[in-house]
């Protein structure tokens, strides 16, 4: 396999995401700009410009019509993938660390950071779509559900949806992962210690029955949703910022590195 080097960001990457078909790659970074790439040849389709700070997270809906970004500038933006237009902006009281669409594309979650007295939370937002064209017709500004940090756990940093949106799986700053039952009013189910440090990313397999995590402890784990059993571990020599499972072939993509200021 011939490797492709994608040069499009001026500062470190914060997340990479594939669309459902695997023909597009979405990247974001600390330079306040997101990029969309063709995976077949590495050509950049375009950029998403409009944030005023680090973009911590990006995701694309199941139809590759819209993508959503969460930023340190206290906002969540929804974009039209075909032309890069910012079609709606949600305001947040704190930086937004993670965003992800539900498998049906009618909801998305946003992880709000625990700073300035805010406790941190998983916010669930609903999108109204046209039943024929699937275009978004209404953005409901207030979340339909706020999942506060579970007692005994520290702040959530990343989260995502399992198969059919049955569970929300969350990664925490202390290396724990937790599970919430969407069909039972988002009730907490269980948690366990997976990493020794902050979980920086959590992404699902194409069928959403297992997920991969990355961490500042330089490890990545693949975990089964139902049993929370570790299926595979990848050890690296640097802190990891992101991990993704490719939808077309059986590969994982790990990204990270160490800031120059942290090197002694």
Coordinates of C-alpha atoms in Angstrom, one line a residue:
X1 CA 0.0 0.0 0.0
X2 CA 1.4 3.4 -1.0
X3 CA 1.3 5.8 1.9
X4 CA -0.1 9.3 1.3
X5 CA 1.2 12.3 3.3
X6 CA -1.5 15.0 3.7
X7 CA -0.1 18.4 4.3
X8 CA -2.8 20.9 5.0
X9 CA -2.6 22.1 8.6
X10 CA -0.1 24.5 10.2
X11 CA -0.5 23.1 13.8
X12 CA -1.0 19.6 15.3
X13 CA -3.9 17.5 14.3
X14 CA -6.6 17.0 16.9
X15 CA -8.9 14.5 15.1
X16 CA -9.4 12.6 11.9
X17 CA -12.7 11.0 10.7
X18 CA -13.7 8.9 7.7
X19 CA -17.2 9.2 6.2
X20 CA -19.4 6.1 6.1
X21 CA -18.3 5.2 2.5
X22 CA -14.6 5.7 3.3
X23 CA -14.0 7.9 0.3
X24 CA -13.6 11.1 2.3
X25 CA -11.4 12.0 5.2
X26 CA -12.1 14.9 7.6
X27 CA -9.3 16.4 9.6
X28 CA -9.2 19.2 12.2
X29 CA -6.3 20.8 14.1
X30 CA -5.2 23.6 16.5
X31 CA -5.0 26.0 13.6
X32 CA -8.8 26.7 13.6
X33 CA -9.4 25.3 10.2
X34 CA -10.8 21.9 9.1
X35 CA -10.1 20.1 5.9
X36 CA -11.8 17.5 3.7
X37 CA -9.8 15.1 1.6
X38 CA -10.3 12.4 -1.0
X39 CA -8.9 9.2 0.4
X40 CA -8.1 7.6 -3.0
X41 CA -5.4 10.2 -3.9
X42 CA -5.0 12.5 -0.9
X43 CA -6.3 15.5 -2.8
X44 CA -7.9 18.2 -0.6
X45 CA -11.5 18.8 -1.5
X46 CA -11.7 22.0 0.5
X47 CA -11.4 23.7 3.9
X48 CA -14.0 24.7 6.6
X49 CA -13.1 28.1 7.8
X50 CA -14.9 30.1 10.4
X51 CA -13.8 29.1 13.9
X52 CA -11.7 31.5 15.9
X53 CA -9.8 28.9 17.9
X54 CA -8.6 25.3 18.1
X55 CA -11.1 22.8 16.5
X56 CA -11.0 19.9 18.9
X57 CA -13.4 17.6 17.1
X58 CA -15.1 16.9 13.7
X59 CA -17.7 14.4 12.5
X60 CA -19.7 13.8 9.3
X61 CA -23.3 12.5 9.1
X62 CA -24.2 9.1 7.6
X63 CA -25.2 10.6 4.2
X64 CA -22.0 12.8 4.0
X65 CA -24.3 15.8 3.6
X66 CA -23.3 17.7 6.7
X67 CA -20.4 17.8 9.1
X68 CA -20.2 19.2 12.6
X69 CA -17.2 20.8 14.4
X70 CA -16.6 21.6 18.1
X71 CA -14.1 24.3 19.0
X72 CA -12.2 26.0 21.8
X73 CA -14.0 29.2 20.7
X74 CA -17.1 28.2 22.6
X75 CA -19.1 27.1 19.5
X76 CA -20.4 24.2 17.5
X77 CA -20.7 24.7 13.8
X78 CA -22.7 22.7 11.2
X79 CA -21.4 22.7 7.7
X80 CA -22.6 21.7 4.2
X81 CA -20.1 19.2 3.0
X82 CA -20.7 19.9 -0.7
X83 CA -19.8 23.6 -0.6
X84 CA -18.1 24.2 2.8
X85 CA -20.8 26.6 3.9
X86 CA -21.4 27.1 7.6
X87 CA -25.1 26.8 7.9
X88 CA -25.6 27.0 11.7
X89 CA -23.7 27.9 14.8
X90 CA -24.5 26.8 18.4
X91 CA -23.1 28.9 21.2
X92 CA -21.6 27.1 24.2
X93 CA -20.7 28.4 27.7
X94 CA -17.3 26.6 27.5
X95 CA -15.0 25.0 25.0
X96 CA -16.4 22.0 23.1
X97 CA -14.1 19.0 23.2
X98 CA -16.0 16.4 21.1
X99 CA -18.9 16.1 18.6
X100 CA -20.5 13.1 16.9
X101 CA -23.6 12.4 14.9
X102 CA -25.9 9.5 15.8
X103 CA -26.1 6.6 13.4
X104 CA -29.4 7.9 12.1
X105 CA -28.1 11.4 11.6
X106 CA -31.0 13.0 13.4
X107 CA -29.0 13.8 16.6
X108 CA -25.5 14.7 17.6
X109 CA -23.7 14.8 20.9
X110 CA -21.3 17.6 22.1
X111 CA -18.9 17.2 25.0
X112 CA -18.6 20.4 27.0
X113 CA -15.4 21.0 29.0
X114 CA -15.2 21.3 32.8
X115 CA -13.7 24.8 33.1
X116 CA -14.7 28.1 34.7
X117 CA -17.0 26.4 37.2
X118 CA -18.9 24.4 34.6
X119 CA -19.0 20.7 35.6
X120 CA -18.7 19.3 32.2
X121 CA -21.4 17.3 30.4
X122 CA -22.6 15.3 27.4
X123 CA -25.2 17.3 25.5
X124 CA -27.6 15.7 23.1
X125 CA -29.0 17.9 20.3
X126 CA -31.8 17.0 17.8
X127 CA -31.9 17.9 14.1
X128 CA -35.1 18.0 12.1
X129 CA -34.8 16.8 8.5
X130 CA -37.0 16.7 5.4
X131 CA -38.3 13.1 5.0
X132 CA -37.6 13.1 1.3
X133 CA -34.4 15.1 0.7
X134 CA -32.8 14.5 4.2
X135 CA -31.9 18.2 4.3
X136 CA -31.9 19.7 7.8
X137 CA -34.9 22.0 8.1
X138 CA -34.6 23.1 11.7
X139 CA -31.9 23.4 14.3
X140 CA -33.1 23.0 17.9
X141 CA -30.7 25.2 19.8
X142 CA -31.2 23.8 23.3
X143 CA -30.0 20.2 24.0
X144 CA -32.8 17.6 24.5
X145 CA -30.7 15.9 27.1
X146 CA -27.8 16.8 29.3
X147 CA -25.8 13.9 30.8
X148 CA -23.8 15.3 33.8
X149 CA -20.6 13.7 34.9
X150 CA -21.3 10.5 36.8
X151 CA -20.5 10.5 40.5
X152 CA -17.1 8.8 41.1
X153 CA -15.9 9.7 37.6
X154 CA -14.0 12.7 36.3
X155 CA -14.9 14.8 33.3
X156 CA -15.8 13.2 29.9
X157 CA -13.5 14.2 27.1
X158 CA -14.8 12.1 24.1
X159 CA -18.0 10.1 23.4
X160 CA -19.8 8.2 20.6
X161 CA -22.8 6.1 19.7
X162 CA -23.0 2.3 19.4
X163 CA -25.1 0.3 16.9
X164 CA -28.5 1.9 16.2
X165 CA -27.7 4.5 18.8
X166 CA -28.5 2.1 21.6
X167 CA -25.6 3.2 23.9
X168 CA -23.4 6.3 24.3
X169 CA -19.8 5.3 25.2
X170 CA -17.7 8.0 26.8
X171 CA -14.0 8.4 27.6
X172 CA -12.8 10.3 30.6
X173 CA -9.8 12.4 31.6
X174 CA -8.6 9.8 34.1
X175 CA -8.6 6.9 31.5
X176 CA -12.0 5.4 32.4
X177 CA -14.7 4.6 29.8
X178 CA -18.4 4.6 30.7
X179 CA -21.6 3.4 29.1
X180 CA -25.0 5.1 29.0
X181 CA -28.3 3.4 27.9
X182 CA -30.0 5.8 25.4
X183 CA -33.3 3.8 25.4
X184 CA -33.5 4.1 29.2
X185 CA -33.3 7.9 29.4
X186 CA -29.5 7.8 29.0
X187 CA -29.0 6.1 32.3
X188 CA -25.5 5.1 33.4
X189 CA -24.7 1.4 32.9
X190 CA -21.1 0.7 33.9
X191 CA -17.5 1.9 33.6
X192 CA -14.0 0.6 33.8
X193 CA -10.4 1.8 33.8
X194 CA -8.9 1.5 30.3
X195 CA -6.0 3.9 30.1
X196 CA -3.5 5.4 32.5
X197 CA -4.1 8.9 31.2
X198 CA -6.6 11.2 29.4
X199 CA -8.5 9.5 26.6
X200 CA -8.0 11.8 23.7
X201 CA -10.3 10.0 21.1
X202 CA -12.9 7.3 20.8
X203 CA -14.2 6.1 17.4
X204 CA -16.3 3.2 16.3
X205 CA -16.0 0.4 13.8
X206 CA -18.3 0.6 10.7
X207 CA -20.9 -1.7 12.4
X208 CA -20.4 0.1 15.7
X209 CA -20.1 -3.1 17.7
X210 CA -16.5 -2.2 18.9
X211 CA -14.5 1.0 19.2
X212 CA -11.0 2.3 19.4
X213 CA -9.5 4.7 21.9
X214 CA -6.4 6.8 21.9
X215 CA -4.7 8.3 25.0
X216 CA -1.8 10.5 26.2
X217 CA -0.4 7.3 27.7
X218 CA 0.8 6.4 24.1
X219 CA -1.6 3.4 23.8
X220 CA -4.7 2.6 21.7
X221 CA -7.2 -0.1 22.5
X222 CA -10.0 -1.8 20.6
X223 CA -12.9 -2.6 22.9
X224 CA -16.1 -4.6 22.4
X225 CA -19.2 -2.5 23.2
X226 CA -21.3 -5.3 24.7
X227 CA -18.7 -6.9 27.0
X228 CA -16.3 -4.0 27.4
X229 CA -13.5 -6.6 26.8
X230 CA -10.2 -5.3 25.3
X231 CA -9.8 -7.0 21.8
X232 CA -6.5 -5.4 20.7
X233 CA -3.9 -3.1 22.1
X234 CA -1.5 -0.9 20.1
X235 CA 1.6 0.5 21.8
X236 CA 3.4 3.6 20.4
X237 CA 6.3 5.7 21.4
X238 CA 4.4 9.0 21.6
X239 CA 1.3 10.5 23.2
X240 CA -1.8 9.9 20.9
X241 CA -4.4 12.5 19.9
X242 CA -6.6 10.5 17.7
X243 CA -7.4 6.9 16.5
X244 CA -9.7 5.8 13.7
X245 CA -10.8 2.5 12.2
X246 CA -10.9 2.6 8.3
X247 CA -14.3 1.7 6.9
X248 CA -13.0 0.0 3.7
X249 CA -10.1 -2.1 4.8
X250 CA -9.0 -3.6 8.1
X251 CA -6.6 -0.8 9.2
X252 CA -6.4 1.6 12.0
X253 CA -5.0 5.1 11.8
X254 CA -3.2 6.6 14.9
X255 CA -2.1 10.2 15.1
X256 CA -0.3 12.2 17.8
X257 CA 3.0 13.5 18.9
X258 CA 4.6 15.7 21.6
X259 CA 4.7 19.5 21.6
X260 CA 8.1 21.0 21.5
X261 CA 7.5 22.8 24.8
X262 CA 7.0 19.4 26.5
X263 CA 10.4 18.0 25.3
X264 CA 13.2 18.3 27.8

